[in-house]
Structure formats: C-alpha cells, structure tokens
Amino acid sequence: MAQVAVMNVDGSVNKIDRDSKESLDALRQLSALMLKAALQKEFAGIRLGADVAEEDGFYVDSDKDEQQVSADELSQLEAAIKAIAKSEAKVEFKELSVEEALASVKDDPFSTELINENAKDGKVAMYDLDGVLAVANAPVLVYVNLVKNYKLLSVAGAYWKGMSSNPMLQRIYGTVFYKKDDLEADLKARQEAKERDHRVIGNQLDLFFVDPKVGAGLPYWMPKGATIRRTIERYIIDKELADGYEHVYTPVLMNLDAYKTSGHWAHYREDMFPPMDMGDGEMLELRPMNCPSHIQVYKHHIRSYRELPLRIAELGMMHRYEKSGALSGLQRVREMTLNDGHTFVALEQIQDEFAKILKLIMDVYKDFDITDYTFRLSYRDPKNTEKYFANDEMWERSQSMLKAAMDSLGLDYYEAEGEAAFYGPKLDIQTKTALGNEETMSTIQLDFMLPEKFDLHYVGEDGKQHRPVMIHRGVVGTMERFVAYLTEIYKGAFPTWLSPEQVVIIPVSDEKHGAYADELAKKFKAAQIRAKVDHRNEKMGYKIREAQTQKVPYTLVVGEDEMANDSVSVRKYGEKDQNGMTVDAFMDEILHDIATYSRED
C-alpha cells in the first residue's frame, strides 16, 4: 500500500498509508497552507487567520484592506496553488522564539494572536512553506506535489473565532483528494447538497427568511412557509389528541428557581440566555426546555392513580443561546417550537406507555414517508460524574427498563454510552437526511430524577402517596428543524397535503375565462383545498413554467372547452402531459391525494 510522508506538530516525520483518514486530513491541512501561501503571493499585505482541515475539506480566513477576496478571484488562487504544487517546495518545521515569530507576521493582528496563543516556554512551533509561516496546529503532508486534485469552492463571511464581537473575516473554502474521481464525486455531491439546501429552496419558494440585522437565528415564516408549518402543527395536535394527550399552553418565561431545581441551570447554563432581573428580586428566564412547565401543570392538582398515565403535550416555544457562527437557516436557531410531550406514569406502566409512544412515532413517520431510521439507546457514561445526575440505582434501573422495553418489541437497536441527557437514559430515533447525514428526529426518555426534585406525587389505590415516573418524548422535534429536514428530503416538491399551494388555476384569457377560474378556486377552498388563480398579465406558457418552478402539485388550465364542459385541464408537477377531467373527478382525485398523505395506494 502506498505511503506518504507526514510532518507532525513537534517536527517529527513519519510515513502513513495514503488511503487512511489521517492521510486525507494531512492532505487537507497542506492544501490550507498552500492556500495561505497563494493568498500572500497574490494579495500583498493580506492578513491571515486560521488554516483548518475539517471533515469535508479545508478553509482559510483572511482579511485585507478595501475589498475582500471575491468568488471571481478563486480561479486566480487555484492557479497560484497549482504553481506551488509544481515547484520543488516542501513543508519545513521551525521552532522560533516568540519574538522571531511575531516579527515574521508584523502588522497582522490575527497571526499575532495565533502565535501568542500557541507559544510555550517562549517558543512557538511553525510550518514554513516557501517562506510563508503558519502555526503548526495539525499534521501536514511534507511534499506539495501531492496536491493535484483540488477545488476552491466558495467565499463567505466568518467572525474571527466565531464571536460576533470580533471582526468579520473572509473565509475561503476548498476541497481536495488524492484521486480525480474522488474529487469529481465530491463536487457532484456538493451540487446535490446545494440543490437540496433548505436555505436555498426556502429563498426560491419564499418560505422563510432570517435577517441578522433584526435577530440572528430568529426565523421569519413567510405565508407559504407558515402554511407548511401550520399543516404539520394541526396534524400532530390531532394525532396526539387521538392518542390520549391533553394539549396545553404554557409561558415562555419562568422563574429561574425552577431551572435551578430541575438542574438545567447547573448543567445547561451555557445554552441558556441570561436571566432577566425584574427589579424586585424576581429573576425570569427564557425557557430552554418545556419539562419544568409541564411539571407545574401536573402539580396544579392532586393526582390520583386513576389519572395515570397522564399525557401532557404542547407545541412549546423555547429559546437557546447559540453562537452566531453555529446558526444555520432553520436547522440551528435561537428560537424554536418543540413538538413536546410528557407522560406521568406509575412504575408498572412504563413498558406499555413506552410502546405506545413508539407506535405513535412510527405512525407519524409513515404519514411523512420517513422510512430510513434506526434506534439508539443512549446511556450515561458512569465515569462522567459532573455531567450526569448522581444516582447509580436510578440509572441502572431506568436503563434496564428501556432495554427490556425494546427487547419486548423485538426491534433492533444499538447502545451508545455517554449520549444520555443529564437526568436520564433515552431512546433516540436516528434518521438519515437527504444527503445521508444522521440526526436525531425523535426521543423517548425516562426520568426518575425530576419527579424527585419537584416532589411529585399521586394518590395510589392504597390511599398513600406514590412517586410517578416522568417520560419525556418528542415525535418530530422542533418545527424549524423538521421543516428544514422535509424541505431537503422533498427537494422543495412537498406532497400535496403539505404543499403551501396545492392548485394554481390559469385562465387561457383572463377576460374571458377569469370568472370561471375564480368560481373554481372558491369551490376548491370550500373543500379545504389550497388554490389560487394566476390573473397576471403574462403569457400562459410563462405562467405554467412558473407554477412548475414553484413546485405546485396541480396546475389547471381553463378555457372555452373547460367552461362549456365544467371541466379542467390538469397538469401534475414534474409531468409534461395535460389531462382533461371533470371538476368533480379532479376534486375526488386531489382530496384522495390529501387524505392519503400523497402515498401510493
């Protein structure tokens, strides 16, 4: 097997297999160094920040006077990298005094900061590539001629060290592989990712927007996006009501003491917004979780064993502090609405209730056509005494209960130590995104701790007080992340029941056939079909193409024949042919489409 020479951060050099992950990481790190060298060569006086090899490529942060590096200049930089790769240059290791290192990057505040941060005993380890110095922060290939199959992808703004209080730099992204075929496959996958990116589709279909000027990580739902979200919310509420849940509304603000009691303040403080001092000793907190709120609903009355299982659900708005650099469309936000639910059960009811919740989740998945998912039992790491609630008996008991429940259902699962929440083990249902990444969609979590901390009781059949067990569960996660997931899975072509516009009616002549189109729209709306008439003064072909671009499931064209025969000419999204149908026949078809969640019979 071919090997490559890799230089380590201590200056030692060893050979590793070229096909290993470590080798690819070192190739990416070398490419980042070469990009740094190219930037210095092409743009005199440029200031250079981090050079990073990451999971899917590499990037370099930079800053220069006047205009930043533009996308139009990437080809120029690629040519400069190619010239370096063809030279006899190789990476050399240097251990410089801090003074020498700082002198080499004078007038560059970002490189200066990196050097000071990495200095040890008055010295700093650095890589030297053709006279360009960079802090040695990761293993790197020695020979530059191995960088042949690369591509600079894009430029984007990035705050220095990910903090919005720092200057905005220009981040240049790239990808690189040893083999040309691997590069081409990667570029093809990236194009598919771009076409499925919910942020791109959300802009094209006018579903939502986020404007950092009025609040980073705070999405605004436009009418079409709001329609999709509202349809999901109505669906899930009806589904939960039918399954025995009682829906509530609870405030987004809560006294900080509740989160101290629950343990969120101790374990989750970095992800919570600062408390609000009301001036009279009361401290209010934007809630990061809904469970303490639902506990208050339970505590509001004396509970009897006859009420258990008591199922409480809410589309609960929560707020979590996310650093600005981590925010992304609807997937990472600061305000979110969770499809949340909590069931309070007696000990002997756990297994049956667990199975009932799991069945609900799998039924919902079926309606949304989610088929690629796996089960993960998430346990605590017993060695991590700081993260997890200290009660060995509780952990052993609850973990064994979840495992027994899964075994009784005959479902395959895998076990993950260290993935539990701080207050209890859980079942995570892992789904595959449109691009093959894994993420947690749904969760069922046992909790013996919070009922203890909040001193919850119910009166048993024996007339004595007993402690309930709390089960946390989320069926589809947050509305924000779920809509992002669906947008990418469907590539914006939502099934009819979810589509914000289900029917567009196009009159051949608005003057002659517009009134008929309006009558049809009124009839469809009365049947809860989302329909609109395109009255714009545009050519019919343009309107049809526009409906296809907006991915409307059904486009209806109406003219003289349709008016005379009480019919419509139907064109489905993605199809070229049009079919004539009576209005009643079309309504039967689309209503069946909606009622069956657009599944094939």
Coordinates of C-alpha atoms in Angstrom, one line a residue:
M1 CA 0.0 0.0 0.0
A2 CA 1.3 3.4 -1.0
Q3 CA 2.5 5.6 1.9
V4 CA 3.0 9.4 2.3
A5 CA 5.4 11.5 4.5
V6 CA 3.6 13.4 7.2
M7 CA 5.1 16.1 9.4
N8 CA 3.7 16.2 13.0
V9 CA 3.3 19.3 15.1
D10 CA 6.5 18.5 17.0
G11 CA 8.5 18.4 13.8
S12 CA 8.9 14.6 13.6
V13 CA 8.2 13.0 10.2
N14 CA 6.7 9.6 9.7
K15 CA 5.1 7.6 6.9
I16 CA 1.4 6.5 6.9
D17 CA -0.9 4.7 4.5
R18 CA -2.1 7.1 1.8
D19 CA -5.6 5.7 1.9
S20 CA -6.1 6.4 5.7
K21 CA -8.2 9.1 7.2
E22 CA -5.1 10.6 8.8
S23 CA -3.5 10.9 5.4
L24 CA -6.5 12.7 3.9
D25 CA -6.6 15.1 6.9
A26 CA -2.9 15.9 6.3
L27 CA -3.6 16.5 2.6
R28 CA -6.3 18.9 3.5
Q29 CA -4.1 20.7 6.0
L30 CA -1.3 21.0 3.4
S31 CA -3.9 22.4 0.9
A32 CA -4.9 25.0 3.5
L33 CA -1.2 26.0 4.0
M34 CA -0.8 26.3 0.2
L35 CA -3.9 28.5 0.0
K36 CA -2.3 30.7 2.7
A37 CA 0.9 30.9 0.6
A38 CA -1.2 31.7 -2.5
L39 CA -3.1 34.5 -0.7
Q40 CA 0.2 36.1 0.4
K41 CA 1.6 35.8 -3.1
E42 CA -1.5 37.2 -4.9
F43 CA -2.5 39.9 -2.4
A44 CA 0.3 42.0 -0.8
G45 CA -0.4 43.0 2.8
I46 CA -3.2 40.4 3.3
R47 CA -3.8 39.4 6.9
L48 CA -4.3 35.7 7.6
G49 CA -6.3 33.9 10.2
A50 CA -6.9 30.2 10.8
D51 CA -6.0 27.5 8.4
V52 CA -8.2 24.5 9.1
A53 CA -8.6 21.0 7.7
E54 CA -12.2 19.8 8.6
E55 CA -14.4 16.8 7.9
D56 CA -15.3 17.7 4.3
G57 CA -12.4 20.0 3.1
F58 CA -10.4 22.9 4.3
Y59 CA -10.6 26.7 4.7
V60 CA -8.5 29.8 5.4
D61 CA -9.7 33.0 7.0
S62 CA -8.3 36.2 5.6
D63 CA -8.7 40.0 5.8
K64 CA -7.4 42.7 3.5
D65 CA -7.9 46.5 3.0
E66 CA -10.7 47.7 0.8
Q67 CA -12.5 44.8 -0.9
Q68 CA -12.2 41.2 0.5
V69 CA -11.3 38.3 -1.7
S70 CA -14.2 37.6 -4.1
A71 CA -15.5 34.5 -5.7
D72 CA -14.3 35.8 -9.0
E73 CA -10.7 35.6 -7.7
L74 CA -10.8 31.9 -6.8
S75 CA -9.6 30.7 -10.2
Q76 CA -6.6 33.1 -9.7
L77 CA -5.8 31.5 -6.4
E78 CA -6.2 28.0 -7.8
A79 CA -3.6 28.8 -10.4
A80 CA -1.3 30.1 -7.7
I81 CA -1.7 26.8 -5.7
K82 CA -1.0 24.8 -8.9
A83 CA 2.2 26.8 -9.4
I84 CA 3.3 26.0 -5.8
A85 CA 2.4 22.3 -6.3
K86 CA 4.7 22.2 -9.4
S87 CA 7.6 23.7 -7.6
E88 CA 10.3 21.9 -5.5
A89 CA 8.8 23.3 -2.3
K90 CA 8.2 21.2 0.7
V91 CA 6.9 21.9 4.2
E92 CA 9.7 22.6 6.8
F93 CA 9.4 22.7 10.6
K94 CA 10.8 25.6 12.6
E95 CA 10.8 26.3 16.3
L96 CA 11.1 30.0 16.6
S97 CA 11.2 32.3 19.6
V98 CA 8.0 34.2 20.1
E99 CA 9.9 37.4 19.1
E100 CA 11.1 35.9 15.9
A101 CA 7.6 34.5 15.0
L102 CA 5.9 37.8 15.8
A103 CA 8.4 39.7 13.6
S104 CA 7.6 37.5 10.7
V105 CA 3.9 38.4 10.8
K106 CA 4.1 42.1 11.8
D107 CA 1.0 44.2 11.1
D108 CA -1.1 41.0 11.0
P109 CA -3.2 41.0 14.2
F110 CA -4.7 37.6 13.6
S111 CA -1.5 35.7 13.0
T112 CA -0.1 37.6 16.0
E113 CA -2.9 36.3 18.2
L114 CA -2.5 32.7 17.0
I115 CA 1.3 32.8 17.7
N116 CA 0.7 34.2 21.2
E117 CA -1.9 31.6 21.9
N118 CA 0.3 28.7 20.8
A119 CA 3.5 29.9 22.4
K120 CA 5.1 27.6 25.0
D121 CA 8.1 28.4 27.1
G122 CA 8.9 31.4 24.9
K123 CA 8.8 29.4 21.7
V124 CA 6.3 28.5 19.0
A125 CA 6.3 25.6 16.5
M126 CA 5.6 26.7 13.0
Y127 CA 5.5 25.3 9.5
D128 CA 7.4 27.1 6.7
L129 CA 6.1 26.7 3.2
D130 CA 8.1 28.6 0.6
G131 CA 8.7 31.4 3.1
V132 CA 5.1 31.6 4.4
L133 CA 4.9 30.8 8.1
A134 CA 1.9 29.3 9.9
V135 CA 1.5 27.9 13.4
A136 CA 1.9 24.1 13.4
N137 CA -1.6 23.1 14.6
A138 CA -2.1 19.8 12.9
P139 CA -0.2 17.1 11.0
V140 CA 0.6 18.1 7.4
L141 CA 1.9 16.3 4.3
V142 CA 5.5 17.2 3.6
Y143 CA 5.5 17.3 -0.2
V144 CA 3.4 19.8 -2.1
N145 CA 3.3 17.9 -5.4
L146 CA 0.7 15.6 -3.9
V147 CA -1.9 18.4 -4.1
K148 CA -3.2 17.9 -7.6
N149 CA -7.0 17.3 -7.4
Y150 CA -8.4 20.3 -5.5
K151 CA -11.1 22.9 -6.0
L152 CA -11.7 26.2 -4.2
L153 CA -15.5 26.2 -3.6
S154 CA -16.7 29.5 -2.2
V155 CA -16.2 32.5 0.0
A156 CA -18.2 33.6 3.0
G157 CA -18.0 35.9 5.9
A158 CA -16.9 34.5 9.2
Y159 CA -16.4 36.3 12.5
W160 CA -12.9 35.9 13.9
K161 CA -13.0 32.9 16.3
G162 CA -16.8 32.7 15.7
M163 CA -17.6 35.6 18.0
S164 CA -19.9 38.4 16.7
S165 CA -18.0 41.0 18.7
N166 CA -14.9 40.2 16.7
P167 CA -14.0 41.5 13.1
M168 CA -15.7 39.8 10.1
L169 CA -13.1 38.0 8.0
Q170 CA -13.4 36.3 4.6
R171 CA -13.4 32.5 4.7
I172 CA -12.3 30.6 1.6
Y173 CA -13.5 27.0 1.4
G174 CA -11.9 24.3 -0.6
T175 CA -11.9 20.5 -1.1
V176 CA -9.1 18.2 -2.1
F177 CA -8.5 14.5 -2.8
Y178 CA -5.7 12.2 -4.0
K179 CA -7.8 10.9 -6.9
K180 CA -9.5 12.8 -9.6
D181 CA -12.6 10.5 -9.5
D182 CA -13.0 11.2 -5.7
L183 CA -12.9 15.0 -6.4
E184 CA -15.5 14.7 -9.1
A185 CA -17.7 12.6 -6.9
D186 CA -17.4 15.1 -4.1
L187 CA -18.2 18.1 -6.3
K188 CA -21.3 16.2 -7.6
A189 CA -22.4 15.5 -4.1
R190 CA -21.9 19.2 -3.2
Q191 CA -24.0 20.3 -6.1
E192 CA -26.8 17.9 -5.0
A193 CA -26.5 19.3 -1.5
K194 CA -26.8 22.9 -2.8
E195 CA -29.9 21.9 -4.8
R196 CA -31.4 20.4 -1.7
D197 CA -30.2 23.1 0.8
H198 CA -33.3 24.2 2.7
R199 CA -31.9 27.7 2.9
V200 CA -31.7 27.9 -1.0
I201 CA -35.1 26.3 -1.5
G202 CA -36.6 28.4 1.2
N203 CA -35.5 31.5 -0.6
Q204 CA -36.6 30.2 -4.0
L205 CA -40.1 29.3 -2.8
D206 CA -40.3 32.3 -0.3
L207 CA -40.9 30.0 2.7
F208 CA -38.8 31.9 5.4
F209 CA -36.0 34.3 5.9
V210 CA -33.5 35.2 8.7
D211 CA -32.2 38.7 8.8
P212 CA -29.2 39.2 11.2
K213 CA -30.0 42.9 11.4
V214 CA -33.2 42.2 13.3
G215 CA -32.1 39.0 15.0
A216 CA -29.6 36.3 14.1
G217 CA -31.1 32.8 14.4
L218 CA -34.7 34.1 14.6
P219 CA -36.6 32.9 11.5
Y220 CA -39.5 34.8 10.0
W221 CA -42.0 32.5 8.4
M222 CA -43.5 33.8 5.2
P223 CA -47.1 32.9 4.2
K224 CA -46.1 29.8 2.3
G225 CA -43.7 28.5 5.0
A226 CA -46.2 29.3 7.7
T227 CA -48.8 27.2 5.8
I228 CA -46.5 24.2 5.8
R229 CA -45.7 24.6 9.5
R230 CA -49.4 25.2 10.4
T231 CA -50.4 22.0 8.4
I232 CA -47.8 20.0 10.4
E233 CA -48.9 21.5 13.7
R234 CA -52.6 20.8 13.1
Y235 CA -51.7 17.2 12.0
I236 CA -49.6 16.5 15.1
I237 CA -52.1 18.0 17.5
D238 CA -54.9 15.9 16.1
K239 CA -52.7 12.8 16.2
E240 CA -51.8 13.4 19.8
L241 CA -55.3 14.2 20.9
A242 CA -56.5 11.0 19.4
D243 CA -53.7 9.2 21.3
G244 CA -54.9 10.5 24.7
Y245 CA -52.8 13.6 25.1
E246 CA -54.1 16.8 26.7
H247 CA -52.7 19.9 24.9
V248 CA -51.7 22.9 26.9
Y249 CA -50.2 26.4 26.5
T250 CA -47.5 27.5 29.0
P251 CA -45.4 30.7 29.2
V252 CA -42.1 31.1 27.5
L253 CA -40.8 32.8 30.7
M254 CA -40.3 31.0 34.0
N255 CA -38.7 31.9 37.4
L256 CA -35.0 31.0 37.4
D257 CA -35.5 29.0 40.6
A258 CA -37.4 26.3 38.6
Y259 CA -34.4 25.7 36.4
K260 CA -32.1 25.6 39.4
T261 CA -34.4 22.9 40.9
S262 CA -34.6 21.0 37.6
G263 CA -30.8 21.0 37.2
H264 CA -30.9 22.9 33.9
W265 CA -29.1 25.9 35.4
A266 CA -26.3 23.8 36.7
H267 CA -25.9 21.5 33.6
Y268 CA -27.2 23.6 30.7
R269 CA -26.4 27.2 31.7
E270 CA -24.1 27.9 28.7
D271 CA -27.0 27.2 26.3
M272 CA -29.4 29.5 28.2
F273 CA -30.0 33.2 27.7
P274 CA -29.0 35.5 30.6
P275 CA -31.8 35.8 33.3
M276 CA -33.9 38.9 33.4
D277 CA -33.8 40.9 36.6
M278 CA -37.3 42.2 37.2
G279 CA -36.0 44.6 39.9
D280 CA -37.9 43.2 42.8
G281 CA -35.8 40.1 43.4
E282 CA -37.6 38.0 40.8
M283 CA -35.4 36.6 38.1
L284 CA -37.1 35.3 34.9
E285 CA -35.6 33.0 32.4
L286 CA -36.5 32.4 28.7
R287 CA -37.1 28.6 28.8
P288 CA -34.7 26.3 27.1
M289 CA -36.9 23.3 27.9
N290 CA -40.6 22.7 28.4
C291 CA -40.4 19.9 31.1
P292 CA -40.5 22.2 34.2
S293 CA -43.6 23.9 32.7
H294 CA -45.4 20.6 32.3
I295 CA -44.4 19.6 35.8
Q296 CA -46.3 22.7 37.0
V297 CA -49.4 21.6 35.1
Y298 CA -49.1 18.2 36.9
K299 CA -48.6 19.8 40.3
H300 CA -51.6 22.2 39.9
H301 CA -54.0 19.4 41.1
I302 CA -53.8 16.5 43.5
R303 CA -53.4 13.5 41.2
S304 CA -54.9 10.0 41.5
Y305 CA -53.6 6.7 40.2
R306 CA -56.8 6.7 38.1
E307 CA -55.5 9.6 36.1
L308 CA -52.3 7.8 35.1
P309 CA -50.9 7.7 32.5
L310 CA -51.4 11.5 32.4
R311 CA -50.2 12.7 29.0
I312 CA -49.5 16.4 28.6
A313 CA -48.4 17.9 25.2
E314 CA -47.6 21.3 23.8
L315 CA -46.1 23.0 20.8
G316 CA -43.8 24.8 23.2
M317 CA -41.7 27.7 22.2
M318 CA -38.1 27.6 23.6
H319 CA -35.0 29.8 23.4
R320 CA -31.4 28.6 23.5
Y321 CA -28.3 30.6 23.2
E322 CA -26.4 29.6 20.1
K323 CA -23.2 31.3 19.0
S324 CA -23.7 33.2 15.8
G325 CA -21.2 31.1 13.9
A326 CA -23.2 28.0 14.6
L327 CA -26.6 29.4 13.3
S328 CA -27.8 27.9 10.1
G329 CA -31.2 28.6 8.4
L330 CA -33.9 26.6 10.3
Q331 CA -31.6 23.9 11.5
R332 CA -29.7 25.9 14.1
V333 CA -31.8 28.7 15.6
R334 CA -32.2 30.6 18.8
E335 CA -36.0 30.4 19.0
M336 CA -37.7 27.1 18.2
T337 CA -41.0 25.4 18.8
L338 CA -40.8 21.8 20.0
N339 CA -43.4 19.2 19.5
D340 CA -43.1 18.2 23.1
G341 CA -44.9 15.9 25.4
H342 CA -44.6 14.5 28.9
T343 CA -46.3 11.5 30.4
F344 CA -46.6 10.8 34.1
V345 CA -46.9 7.1 34.8
A346 CA -46.8 4.6 37.7
L347 CA -43.7 2.3 37.7
E348 CA -45.6 -0.7 36.4
Q349 CA -47.0 1.4 33.4
I350 CA -43.6 2.3 31.9
Q351 CA -43.2 -0.5 29.4
D352 CA -46.8 -0.2 28.0
E353 CA -46.5 3.6 27.7
F354 CA -43.1 3.3 26.1
A355 CA -44.5 1.0 23.4
K356 CA -47.5 3.3 22.9
I357 CA -45.3 6.3 22.3
L358 CA -43.0 4.4 20.0
K359 CA -46.1 3.3 17.9
L360 CA -47.2 6.9 17.7
I361 CA -43.8 8.0 16.4
M362 CA -43.7 5.2 13.8
D363 CA -47.2 6.0 12.6
V364 CA -46.2 9.7 12.1
Y365 CA -43.1 8.6 10.2
K366 CA -45.3 6.6 7.9
D367 CA -47.5 9.6 7.0
F368 CA -44.5 11.7 6.2
D369 CA -42.9 8.8 4.3
I370 CA -39.9 8.6 6.6
T371 CA -38.5 5.1 6.2
D372 CA -34.8 5.3 6.8
Y373 CA -34.3 5.3 10.6
T374 CA -32.6 3.4 13.3
F375 CA -32.9 3.1 17.1
R376 CA -30.2 4.2 19.6
L377 CA -30.4 3.6 23.3
S378 CA -28.5 6.4 24.9
Y379 CA -26.9 5.7 28.3
R380 CA -24.8 7.7 30.7
D381 CA -21.1 7.5 30.9
P382 CA -20.6 6.3 34.5
K383 CA -17.2 7.9 34.6
N384 CA -18.5 11.4 33.9
T385 CA -19.7 12.3 37.4
E386 CA -20.0 16.0 36.5
K387 CA -22.5 15.7 33.6
Y388 CA -24.9 13.1 34.9
F389 CA -27.3 13.1 37.9
A390 CA -25.5 11.2 40.7
N391 CA -27.8 8.2 41.5
D392 CA -26.4 4.9 40.4
E393 CA -29.6 2.9 41.3
M394 CA -31.8 5.3 39.2
W395 CA -29.5 5.0 36.2
E396 CA -29.2 1.2 36.4
R397 CA -32.9 0.7 36.9
S398 CA -34.1 3.1 34.1
Q399 CA -31.5 1.9 31.6
S400 CA -32.5 -1.7 32.1
M401 CA -36.2 -0.7 31.7
L402 CA -35.6 0.9 28.3
K403 CA -33.6 -2.1 27.2
A404 CA -36.3 -4.5 28.3
A405 CA -39.0 -2.5 26.6
M406 CA -37.1 -2.5 23.3
D407 CA -36.4 -6.2 23.6
S408 CA -40.1 -7.0 24.2
L409 CA -40.9 -5.1 21.0
G410 CA -38.4 -7.1 19.0
L411 CA -36.8 -4.0 17.5
D412 CA -33.1 -3.8 16.5
Y413 CA -31.2 -1.1 18.3
Y414 CA -27.6 -0.1 19.2
E415 CA -26.4 1.2 22.5
A416 CA -24.5 4.5 23.0
E417 CA -22.7 5.2 26.2
G418 CA -22.4 8.9 27.1
E419 CA -25.3 10.1 24.9
A420 CA -28.0 10.3 27.6
A421 CA -29.3 13.6 29.0
F422 CA -28.1 14.5 32.4
Y423 CA -31.3 13.4 34.1
G424 CA -32.0 10.0 32.4
P425 CA -31.4 7.5 29.6
K426 CA -33.3 7.7 26.4
L427 CA -34.2 6.1 23.1
D428 CA -33.1 8.3 20.2
I429 CA -34.5 7.6 16.7
Q430 CA -31.9 8.5 14.2
T431 CA -33.0 9.4 10.7
K432 CA -31.0 10.0 7.5
T433 CA -31.1 13.4 5.9
A434 CA -31.5 13.9 2.2
L435 CA -27.7 14.0 2.0
G436 CA -27.1 10.8 4.1
N437 CA -26.2 12.5 7.3
E438 CA -27.6 11.1 10.6
E439 CA -29.6 13.2 13.0
T440 CA -31.9 12.7 15.9
M441 CA -35.5 13.1 14.9
S442 CA -37.4 11.7 17.9
T443 CA -36.7 10.9 21.5
I444 CA -38.3 8.9 24.4
Q445 CA -36.7 9.5 27.7
L446 CA -37.2 8.0 31.2
D447 CA -36.8 10.4 34.1
F448 CA -36.8 9.4 37.8
M449 CA -35.0 12.5 38.8
L450 CA -37.3 15.4 38.1
P451 CA -40.3 13.9 39.9
E452 CA -38.0 13.5 42.9
K453 CA -36.6 17.1 42.6
F454 CA -40.1 18.6 42.3
D455 CA -41.6 16.3 44.9
L456 CA -44.3 15.0 42.6
H457 CA -46.9 12.5 43.9
Y458 CA -50.1 10.7 43.1
V459 CA -52.5 9.1 45.5
G460 CA -52.4 5.3 44.9
E461 CA -55.2 2.7 45.2
D462 CA -54.0 2.2 48.8
G463 CA -54.7 5.8 49.6
K464 CA -51.0 6.6 50.1
Q465 CA -48.7 8.9 48.2
H466 CA -46.5 7.5 45.5
R467 CA -43.8 8.9 43.2
P468 CA -44.7 9.0 39.5
V469 CA -42.1 8.4 36.7
M470 CA -41.9 11.0 34.0
I471 CA -41.4 10.2 30.3
H472 CA -40.2 12.9 28.0
R473 CA -40.9 12.5 24.3
G474 CA -40.7 14.4 21.1
V475 CA -42.2 13.0 18.0
V476 CA -40.9 15.2 15.2
G477 CA -38.6 17.5 17.1
T478 CA -38.8 21.2 16.5
M479 CA -40.9 22.7 13.8
E480 CA -37.9 24.6 12.5
R481 CA -35.6 21.6 12.1
F482 CA -38.4 19.3 10.9
V483 CA -39.4 21.7 8.1
A484 CA -35.8 22.0 7.1
Y485 CA -35.5 18.2 7.0
L486 CA -38.7 17.8 4.9
T487 CA -37.7 20.6 2.6
E488 CA -34.4 18.8 1.8
I489 CA -36.0 15.3 1.6
Y490 CA -38.7 16.5 -0.8
K491 CA -36.3 18.9 -2.6
G492 CA -39.0 21.6 -2.2
A493 CA -41.6 19.5 -4.0
F494 CA -43.8 18.9 -1.0
P495 CA -46.5 16.3 -1.2
T496 CA -50.0 17.6 -2.0
W497 CA -51.2 17.5 1.6
L498 CA -48.2 19.6 2.8
S499 CA -47.8 21.9 -0.2
P500 CA -48.5 25.6 0.6
E501 CA -50.2 26.0 -2.8
Q502 CA -51.9 22.8 -3.9
V503 CA -53.6 24.1 -7.1
V504 CA -52.8 27.0 -9.4
I505 CA -55.6 27.8 -11.9
I506 CA -54.5 29.5 -15.1
P507 CA -57.2 31.0 -17.4
V508 CA -56.4 31.0 -21.1
S509 CA -57.8 34.5 -21.3
D510 CA -58.3 36.3 -18.1
E511 CA -61.0 38.5 -19.6
K512 CA -63.0 35.5 -21.0
H513 CA -62.2 32.7 -18.5
G514 CA -61.1 34.5 -15.3
A515 CA -64.5 34.4 -13.7
Y516 CA -64.8 30.7 -14.3
A517 CA -61.3 30.2 -12.7
D518 CA -62.4 32.3 -9.7
E519 CA -65.5 30.1 -9.3
L520 CA -63.4 27.0 -9.3
A521 CA -61.0 28.5 -6.7
K522 CA -63.9 29.3 -4.5
K523 CA -65.3 25.8 -4.8
F524 CA -61.9 24.3 -4.0
K525 CA -61.3 26.5 -1.0
A526 CA -64.7 25.5 0.4
A527 CA -63.4 21.9 0.3
Q528 CA -60.2 22.9 2.2
I529 CA -58.1 22.8 -1.0
R530 CA -55.4 25.5 -1.1
A531 CA -56.0 27.1 -4.6
K532 CA -55.3 30.4 -6.3
V533 CA -55.9 31.9 -9.7
D534 CA -53.0 33.4 -11.7
H535 CA -54.6 36.6 -13.1
R536 CA -51.2 38.1 -14.0
N537 CA -50.9 39.7 -17.5
E538 CA -48.4 37.2 -18.7
K539 CA -48.3 34.5 -21.4
M540 CA -49.9 31.2 -20.5
G541 CA -46.6 29.3 -21.1
Y542 CA -44.8 31.5 -18.7
K543 CA -47.4 31.0 -16.0
I544 CA -47.3 27.2 -16.4
R545 CA -43.5 27.3 -16.1
E546 CA -43.8 29.5 -13.1
A547 CA -46.1 27.0 -11.4
Q548 CA -43.6 24.2 -12.1
T549 CA -40.8 26.3 -10.8
Q550 CA -42.8 26.9 -7.6
K551 CA -43.4 23.1 -7.5
V552 CA -47.2 23.4 -7.2
P553 CA -48.6 19.8 -7.3
Y554 CA -51.5 20.6 -9.7
T555 CA -51.7 23.2 -12.4
L556 CA -55.2 23.7 -14.0
V557 CA -55.7 25.4 -17.4
V558 CA -59.2 26.6 -18.2
G559 CA -60.5 27.9 -21.5
E560 CA -63.7 27.7 -23.7
D561 CA -63.9 23.9 -23.7
E562 CA -63.5 23.7 -19.9
M563 CA -66.1 26.3 -19.3
A564 CA -68.5 24.5 -21.6
N565 CA -68.0 21.1 -20.0
D566 CA -67.5 22.0 -16.4
S567 CA -64.0 20.6 -16.6
V568 CA -60.3 21.4 -16.2
S569 CA -57.1 20.6 -18.0
V570 CA -54.8 19.1 -15.3
R571 CA -51.0 19.1 -15.3
K572 CA -49.2 17.5 -12.4
Y573 CA -45.9 18.8 -11.1
G574 CA -43.0 17.2 -13.0
E575 CA -45.1 16.0 -15.9
K576 CA -45.5 17.4 -19.4
D577 CA -48.8 16.0 -20.4
Q578 CA -52.2 17.6 -19.6
N579 CA -55.3 15.5 -19.0
G580 CA -58.9 16.7 -19.3
M581 CA -61.1 15.9 -16.3
T582 CA -64.5 17.0 -15.0
V583 CA -64.3 19.3 -12.0
D584 CA -65.9 16.6 -9.7
A585 CA -63.4 14.0 -10.9
F586 CA -60.5 16.3 -10.2
M587 CA -61.8 17.1 -6.8
D588 CA -62.1 13.4 -6.0
E589 CA -58.5 12.8 -7.1
I590 CA -56.9 15.7 -5.1
L591 CA -59.0 15.1 -2.0
H592 CA -57.9 11.4 -2.1
D593 CA -54.3 12.6 -2.6
I594 CA -54.6 14.8 0.5
A595 CA -56.4 12.3 2.7
T596 CA -53.8 9.5 2.0
Y597 CA -50.9 11.9 2.7
S598 CA -50.0 11.6 -1.0
R599 CA -49.0 7.9 -0.6
E600 CA -49.4 5.4 -3.4
D601 CA -52.3 3.1 -3.0

